[in-house]
Coordinates of C-alpha atoms in Angstrom, one line a residue:
X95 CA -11.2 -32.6 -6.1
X96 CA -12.7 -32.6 -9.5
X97 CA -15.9 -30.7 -10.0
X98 CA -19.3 -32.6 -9.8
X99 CA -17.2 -35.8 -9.1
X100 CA -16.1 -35.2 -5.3
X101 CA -17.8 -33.3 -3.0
X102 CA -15.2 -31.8 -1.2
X103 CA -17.3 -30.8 2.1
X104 CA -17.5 -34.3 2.8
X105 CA -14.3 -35.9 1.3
X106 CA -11.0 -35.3 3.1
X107 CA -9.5 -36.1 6.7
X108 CA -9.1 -32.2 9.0
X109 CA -6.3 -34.2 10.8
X110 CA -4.6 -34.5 7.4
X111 CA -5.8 -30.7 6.3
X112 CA -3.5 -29.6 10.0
X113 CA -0.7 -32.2 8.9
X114 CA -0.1 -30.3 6.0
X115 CA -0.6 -26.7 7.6
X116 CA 2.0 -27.9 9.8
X117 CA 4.4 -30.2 7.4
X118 CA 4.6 -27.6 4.7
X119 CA 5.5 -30.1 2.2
X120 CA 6.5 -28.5 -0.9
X121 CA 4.3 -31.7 -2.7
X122 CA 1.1 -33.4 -1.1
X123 CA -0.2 -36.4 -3.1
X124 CA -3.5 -38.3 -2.3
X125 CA -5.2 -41.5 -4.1
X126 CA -8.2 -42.0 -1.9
X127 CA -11.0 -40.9 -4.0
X128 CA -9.6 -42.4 -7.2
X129 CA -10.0 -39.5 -9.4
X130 CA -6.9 -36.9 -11.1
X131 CA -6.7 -33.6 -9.9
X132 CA -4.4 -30.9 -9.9
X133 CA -4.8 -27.4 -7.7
X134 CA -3.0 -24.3 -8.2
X135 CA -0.2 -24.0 -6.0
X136 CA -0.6 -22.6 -2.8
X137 CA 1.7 -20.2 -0.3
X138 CA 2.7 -21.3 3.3
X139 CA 2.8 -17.8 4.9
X140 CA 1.2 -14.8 5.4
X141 CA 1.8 -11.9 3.4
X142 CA 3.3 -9.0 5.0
X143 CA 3.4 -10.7 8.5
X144 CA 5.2 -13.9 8.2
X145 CA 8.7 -14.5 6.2
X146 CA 8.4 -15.6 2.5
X147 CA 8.4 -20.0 2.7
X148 CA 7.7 -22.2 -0.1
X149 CA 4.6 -22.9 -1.8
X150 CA 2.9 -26.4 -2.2
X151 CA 1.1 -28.1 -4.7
X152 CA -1.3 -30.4 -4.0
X153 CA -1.8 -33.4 -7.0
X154 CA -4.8 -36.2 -6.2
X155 CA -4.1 -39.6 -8.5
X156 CA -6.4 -42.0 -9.8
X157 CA -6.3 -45.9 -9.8
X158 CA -3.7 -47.5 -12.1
X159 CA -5.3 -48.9 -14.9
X160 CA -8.7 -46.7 -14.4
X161 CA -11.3 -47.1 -17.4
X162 CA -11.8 -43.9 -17.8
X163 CA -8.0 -43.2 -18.1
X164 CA -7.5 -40.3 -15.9
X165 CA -4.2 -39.4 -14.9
X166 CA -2.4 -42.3 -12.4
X167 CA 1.0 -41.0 -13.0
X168 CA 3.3 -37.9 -12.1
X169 CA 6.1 -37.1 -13.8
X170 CA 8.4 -34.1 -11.8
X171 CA 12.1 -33.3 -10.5
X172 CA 12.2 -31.9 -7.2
X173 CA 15.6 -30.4 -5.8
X174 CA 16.2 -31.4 -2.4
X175 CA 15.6 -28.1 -0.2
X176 CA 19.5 -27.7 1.4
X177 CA 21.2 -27.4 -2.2
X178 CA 18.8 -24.7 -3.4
X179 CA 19.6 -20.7 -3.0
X180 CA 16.8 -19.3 0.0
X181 CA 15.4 -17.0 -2.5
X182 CA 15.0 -19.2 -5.2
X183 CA 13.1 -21.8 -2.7
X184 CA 10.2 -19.0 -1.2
X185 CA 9.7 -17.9 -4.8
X186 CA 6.4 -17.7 -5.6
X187 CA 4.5 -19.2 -8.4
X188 CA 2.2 -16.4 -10.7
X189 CA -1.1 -18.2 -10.1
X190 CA -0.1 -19.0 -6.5
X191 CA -3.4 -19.0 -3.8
X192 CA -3.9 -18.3 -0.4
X193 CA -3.9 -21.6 1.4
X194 CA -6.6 -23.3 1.5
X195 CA -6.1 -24.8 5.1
X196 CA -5.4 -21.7 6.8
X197 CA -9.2 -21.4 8.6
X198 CA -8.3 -25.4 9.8
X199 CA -5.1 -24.7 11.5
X200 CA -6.5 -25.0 15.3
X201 CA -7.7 -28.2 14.6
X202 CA -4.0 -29.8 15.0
X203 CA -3.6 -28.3 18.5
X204 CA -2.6 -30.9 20.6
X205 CA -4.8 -32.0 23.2
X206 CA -7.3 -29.8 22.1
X207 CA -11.2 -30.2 21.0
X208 CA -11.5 -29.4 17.5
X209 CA -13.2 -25.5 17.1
X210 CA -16.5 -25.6 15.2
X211 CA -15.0 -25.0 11.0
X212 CA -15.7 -20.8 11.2
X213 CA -13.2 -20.5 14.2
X214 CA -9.9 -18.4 13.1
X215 CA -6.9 -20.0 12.6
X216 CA -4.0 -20.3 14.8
X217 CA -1.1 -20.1 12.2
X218 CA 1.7 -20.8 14.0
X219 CA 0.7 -23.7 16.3
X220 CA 2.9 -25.8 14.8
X221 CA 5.5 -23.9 15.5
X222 CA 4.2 -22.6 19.0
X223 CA 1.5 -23.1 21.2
X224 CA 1.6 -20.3 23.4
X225 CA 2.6 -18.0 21.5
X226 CA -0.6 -15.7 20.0
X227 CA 0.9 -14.2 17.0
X228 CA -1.3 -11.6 16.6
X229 CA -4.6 -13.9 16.4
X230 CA -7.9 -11.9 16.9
X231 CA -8.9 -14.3 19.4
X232 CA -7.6 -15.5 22.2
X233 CA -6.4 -19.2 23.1
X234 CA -9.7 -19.8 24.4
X235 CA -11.7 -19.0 21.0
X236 CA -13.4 -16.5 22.8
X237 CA -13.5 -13.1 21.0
X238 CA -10.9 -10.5 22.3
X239 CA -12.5 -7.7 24.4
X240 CA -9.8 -5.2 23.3
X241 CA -11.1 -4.0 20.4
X242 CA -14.3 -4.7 18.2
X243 CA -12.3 -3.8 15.1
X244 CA -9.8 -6.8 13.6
X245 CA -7.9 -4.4 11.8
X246 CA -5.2 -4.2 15.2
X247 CA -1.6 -3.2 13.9
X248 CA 1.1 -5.8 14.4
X249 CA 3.5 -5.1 16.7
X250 CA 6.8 -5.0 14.3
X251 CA 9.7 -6.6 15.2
X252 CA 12.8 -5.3 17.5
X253 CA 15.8 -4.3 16.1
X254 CA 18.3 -6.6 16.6
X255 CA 20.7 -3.4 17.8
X256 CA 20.8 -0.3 18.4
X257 CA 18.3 1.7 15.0
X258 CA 19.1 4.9 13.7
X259 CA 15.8 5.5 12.4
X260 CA 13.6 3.5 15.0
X261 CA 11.4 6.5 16.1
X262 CA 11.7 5.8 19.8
X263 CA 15.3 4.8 19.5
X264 CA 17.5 6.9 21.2
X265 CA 20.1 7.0 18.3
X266 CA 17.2 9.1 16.0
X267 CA 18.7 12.3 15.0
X268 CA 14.8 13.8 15.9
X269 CA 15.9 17.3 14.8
X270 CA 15.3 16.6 11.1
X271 CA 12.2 14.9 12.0
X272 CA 9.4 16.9 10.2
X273 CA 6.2 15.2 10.9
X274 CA 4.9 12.2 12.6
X275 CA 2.1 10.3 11.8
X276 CA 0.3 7.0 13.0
X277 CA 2.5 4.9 11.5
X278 CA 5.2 6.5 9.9
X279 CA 6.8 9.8 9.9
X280 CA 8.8 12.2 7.6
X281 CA 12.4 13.2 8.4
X282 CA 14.8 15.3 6.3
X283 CA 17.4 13.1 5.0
X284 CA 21.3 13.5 6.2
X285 CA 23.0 14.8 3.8
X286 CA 20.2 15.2 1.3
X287 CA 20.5 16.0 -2.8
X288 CA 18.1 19.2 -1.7
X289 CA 16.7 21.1 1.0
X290 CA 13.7 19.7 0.9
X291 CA 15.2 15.8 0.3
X292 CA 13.2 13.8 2.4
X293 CA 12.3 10.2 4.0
X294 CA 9.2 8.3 4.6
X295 CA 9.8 6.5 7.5
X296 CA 8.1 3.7 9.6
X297 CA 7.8 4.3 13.7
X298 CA 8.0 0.6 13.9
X299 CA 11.0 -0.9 13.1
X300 CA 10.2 -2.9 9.8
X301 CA 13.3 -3.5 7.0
X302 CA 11.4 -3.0 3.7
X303 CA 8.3 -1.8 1.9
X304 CA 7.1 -5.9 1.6
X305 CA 7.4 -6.4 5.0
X306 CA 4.7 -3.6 6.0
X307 CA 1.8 -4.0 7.5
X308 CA -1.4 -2.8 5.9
X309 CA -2.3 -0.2 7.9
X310 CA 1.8 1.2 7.6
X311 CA 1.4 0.9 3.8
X312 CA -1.8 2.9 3.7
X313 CA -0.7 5.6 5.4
X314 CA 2.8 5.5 3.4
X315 CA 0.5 6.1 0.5
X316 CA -0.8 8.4 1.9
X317 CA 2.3 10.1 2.8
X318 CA 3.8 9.6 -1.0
X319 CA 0.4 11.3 -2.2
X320 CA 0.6 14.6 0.0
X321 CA 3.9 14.8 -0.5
X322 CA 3.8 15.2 -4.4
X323 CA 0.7 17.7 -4.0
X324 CA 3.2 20.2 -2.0
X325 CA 6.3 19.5 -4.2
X326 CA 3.6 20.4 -7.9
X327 CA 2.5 23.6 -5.8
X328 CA 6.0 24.5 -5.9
X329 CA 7.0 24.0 -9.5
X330 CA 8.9 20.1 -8.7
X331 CA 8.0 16.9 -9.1
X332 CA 9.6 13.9 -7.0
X333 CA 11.1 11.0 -7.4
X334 CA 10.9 8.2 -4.7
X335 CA 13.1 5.4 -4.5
X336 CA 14.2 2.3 -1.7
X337 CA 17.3 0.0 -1.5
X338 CA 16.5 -3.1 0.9
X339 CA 20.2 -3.9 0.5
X340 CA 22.8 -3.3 3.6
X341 CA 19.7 -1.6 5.2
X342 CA 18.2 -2.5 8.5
X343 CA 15.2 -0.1 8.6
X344 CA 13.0 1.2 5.6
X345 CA 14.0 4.1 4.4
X346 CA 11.9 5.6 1.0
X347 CA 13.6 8.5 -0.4
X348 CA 11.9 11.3 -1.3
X349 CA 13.7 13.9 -3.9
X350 CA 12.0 17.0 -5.1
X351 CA 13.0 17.6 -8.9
X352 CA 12.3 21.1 -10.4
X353 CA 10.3 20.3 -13.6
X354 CA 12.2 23.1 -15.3
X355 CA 15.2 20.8 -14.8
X356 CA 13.6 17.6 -17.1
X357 CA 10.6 15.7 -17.5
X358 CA 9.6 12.6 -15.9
X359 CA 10.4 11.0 -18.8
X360 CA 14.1 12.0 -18.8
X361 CA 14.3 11.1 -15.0
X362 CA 12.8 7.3 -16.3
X363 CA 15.4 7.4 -19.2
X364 CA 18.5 8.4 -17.0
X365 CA 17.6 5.6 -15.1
X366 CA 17.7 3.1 -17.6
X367 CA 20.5 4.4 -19.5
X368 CA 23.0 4.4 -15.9
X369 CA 21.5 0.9 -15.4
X370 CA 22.2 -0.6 -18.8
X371 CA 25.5 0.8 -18.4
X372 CA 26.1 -0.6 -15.1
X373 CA 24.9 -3.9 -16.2
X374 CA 21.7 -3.3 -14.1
X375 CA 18.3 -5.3 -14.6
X376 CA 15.8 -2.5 -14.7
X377 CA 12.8 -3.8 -15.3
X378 CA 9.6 -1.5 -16.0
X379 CA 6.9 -3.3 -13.7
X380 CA 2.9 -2.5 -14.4
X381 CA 1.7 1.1 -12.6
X382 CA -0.6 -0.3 -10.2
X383 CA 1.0 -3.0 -9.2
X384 CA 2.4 -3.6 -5.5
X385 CA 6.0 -4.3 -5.0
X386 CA 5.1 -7.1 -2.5
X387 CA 3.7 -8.7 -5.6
X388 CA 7.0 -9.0 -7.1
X389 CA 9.8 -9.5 -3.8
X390 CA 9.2 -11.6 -1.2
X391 CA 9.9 -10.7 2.8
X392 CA 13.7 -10.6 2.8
X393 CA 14.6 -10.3 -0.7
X394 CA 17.4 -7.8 -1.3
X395 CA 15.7 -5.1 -4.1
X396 CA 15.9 -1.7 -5.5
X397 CA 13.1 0.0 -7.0
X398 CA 12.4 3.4 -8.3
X399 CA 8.5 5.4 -8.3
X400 CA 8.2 8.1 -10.7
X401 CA 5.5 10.8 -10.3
X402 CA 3.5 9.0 -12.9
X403 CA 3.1 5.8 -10.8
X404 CA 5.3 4.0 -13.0
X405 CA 7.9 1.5 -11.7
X406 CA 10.9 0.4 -12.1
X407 CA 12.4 -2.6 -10.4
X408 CA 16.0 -4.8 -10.1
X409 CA 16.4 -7.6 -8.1
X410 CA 19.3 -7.2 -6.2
X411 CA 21.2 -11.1 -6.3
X412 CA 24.5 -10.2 -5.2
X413 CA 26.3 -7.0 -5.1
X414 CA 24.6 -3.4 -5.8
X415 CA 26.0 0.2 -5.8
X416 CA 24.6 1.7 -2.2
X417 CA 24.6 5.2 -4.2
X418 CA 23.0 3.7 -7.6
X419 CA 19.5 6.3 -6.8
X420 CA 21.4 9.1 -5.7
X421 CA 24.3 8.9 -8.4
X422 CA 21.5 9.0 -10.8
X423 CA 19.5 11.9 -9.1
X424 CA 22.8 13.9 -9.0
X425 CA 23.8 13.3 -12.4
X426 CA 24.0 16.1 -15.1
X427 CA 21.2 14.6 -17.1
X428 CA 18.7 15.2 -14.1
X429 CA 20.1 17.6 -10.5
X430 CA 23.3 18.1 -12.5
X431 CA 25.1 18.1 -8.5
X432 CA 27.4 14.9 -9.1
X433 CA 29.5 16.4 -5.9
X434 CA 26.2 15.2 -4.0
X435 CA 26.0 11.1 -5.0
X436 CA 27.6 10.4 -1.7
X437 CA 25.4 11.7 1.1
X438 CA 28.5 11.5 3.5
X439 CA 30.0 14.7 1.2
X440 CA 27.1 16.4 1.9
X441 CA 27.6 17.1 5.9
X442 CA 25.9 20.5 7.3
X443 CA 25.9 21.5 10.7
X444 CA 23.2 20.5 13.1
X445 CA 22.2 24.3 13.3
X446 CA 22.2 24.6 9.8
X447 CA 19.9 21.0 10.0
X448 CA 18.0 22.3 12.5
X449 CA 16.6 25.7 10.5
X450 CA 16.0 23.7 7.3
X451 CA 14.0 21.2 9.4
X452 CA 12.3 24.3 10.8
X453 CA 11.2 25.8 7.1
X454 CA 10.3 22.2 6.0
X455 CA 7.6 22.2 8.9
X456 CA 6.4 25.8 8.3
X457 CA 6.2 25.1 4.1
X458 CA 4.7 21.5 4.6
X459 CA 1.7 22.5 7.4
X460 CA -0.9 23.3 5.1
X461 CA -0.7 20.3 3.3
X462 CA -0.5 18.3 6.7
X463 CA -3.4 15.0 7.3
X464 CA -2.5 14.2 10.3
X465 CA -3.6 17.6 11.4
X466 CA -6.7 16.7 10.3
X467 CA -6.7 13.9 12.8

């Protein structure tokens, strides 16, 4: 509520605060304590473990009629949820918060004394009460003996079939794999623009960069950073781009671009210009930013990172050219190789895969963390 009118430590119901957690309503109004107020909307999920939902907003009334003449009415249009498009629905407003209930959300288990307020929340228990969903403690409330640490990787999700780039899938073609990691490892790509064309790739099987977990994203970064260290110490710099579009498992290109080829600012203008042309939203997003910032869990995207740490990013709504990055890449303006847009044109023998994995490894140890490990 208001400032220095309610005190909201002592005002509210918890069984309502775990009605909500649960309901999700997309609008909560409240009258009780007579008084307007208006939060910022909140999100329903968690980020980068939970898919994208819809946010709430939360709108306290006062009395009709109220002498001071705060706000008693509430003028909005609401869409009912089954005649709006999924992405539209779990879009997220800018000043969106975390939610407010989310340390309450054991207090609505069934059955159950209600934890002392500190207690973590069970997030799901709504939606299942025997399921842990990665929760730091265990259904008891005890703390779990497993680890001291909370930062425990999630376990990602299954494949729904058989995963070409699953690491422990049988269907990995583990002769271009370079270098594993924690998290993630490097393979060469199939049919790559170069030699030394390669992929940062999860273990886990996870669809997009948004859907990451934090620990897989760090040592991405990590990844992206070494990566352009080895290609500047041999006279390139790279490009890295993903499509989460007709893609089941992350897959972040790396290309190596000689800088006597063209600047980074000729690789950003090439990409603009075969967008535009193309009829492509290419939108130049701010250098620091994170992409889960912009796409939510299961939002079809492309975006483009340029050595500088610039961005550039298209919501993908419908249809999209599965070659768009590589078409680019391989056009005379940047690789000048327009035979190579379509990987499958670019087929080389497993042998012939097998020795340029081989040089990869030897040209790449020196620069290697995870030797350091």
């Amino acid at each position: 509520m208001a400032q220095g009118e309610v005190d909201t430590k002592k005002s509210g119901s918890a069984l309502i605060s775990s009605l909500a957690t649960g309901l999700k309503p997309r609008y909560h109004f409240a009258a009780l304590e007579k008084t307007y107020y208006e939060r910022l909307p909140y999100r329903n999920h968690i980020v980068l473990q939970e898919n994208a939902q819809h946010a709430t907003r939360f709108i306290a009334l006062a009395n009709v009629g109220n002498p001071e003449k705060k706000k008693y009415l509430y003028a909005f249009s609401i869409i009912p949820m089954k005649l709006m498009d999924a992405a539209e629905l779990v879009k997220q407003p800018p000043d969106v918060t975390e939610n407010p209930y989310r340390k309450s959300g054991k207090e609505a288990s069934v059955g159950k004394q209600i934890p002392a307020p500190e207690e973590e929340s069970a997030c799901q228990y709504f939606f299942d009460l025997n399921e842990k969903q990665g929760r730091k403690r265990s259904s008891s409330g005890r703390e779990s003996k497993s680890s001291p640490h909370p930062k425990q990787p999630r376990k990602p999700p299954q494949p729904p079939g058989p995963c070409w780039f699953c690491l422990a899938s049988p269907e990995v073609e583990k002769h271009l794999v370079v270098n594993i990691g924690t998290h993630c490892y490097l393979a060469l790509a199939k049919g790559g623009l170069s030699d030394d064309h390669v992929l940062i790739l999860p273990i886990g099987h996870y669809q997009s960069v948004v859907e990451l977990s934090a620990e897989v994203v760090e040592e991405v970064e990590k990844y992206k950073a070494t990566l352009r260290r080895f290609f500047k110490s041999r006279g390139k710099c790279c490009v890295l781009f993903e499509r989460n579009f007709k893609s089941h498992h992350l897959q972040l290109q790396v290309v190596p671009v000689p800088l006597s080829r063209c600047t980074t600012d000729d690789i950003k203008d090439a990409f603009i210009t075969q967008a535009q042309e193309q009829q492509i939203e290419l939108l130049e997003i701010p250098e620091h930013s994170d992409i889960k910032q912009i796409a939510q869990p299961g939002a079809a995207y492309f975006y483009v990172e340029l050595d500088t740490g610039e961005k550039l990013f298209h919501r993908i709504k419908k249809n999209f050219p599965l070659q768009f990055g590589r078409e680019v890449l391989a056009s005379e303006a940047i690789l000048n190789i327009p035979d190579k847009s379509d990987w499958r044109q670019c087929q080389s023998s497993k042998e012939e895969e097998e020795t340029l994995a081989h040089r990869f490894r030897k040209d790449f140890e020196p620069f290697d963390f995870t030797l350091d490990d």
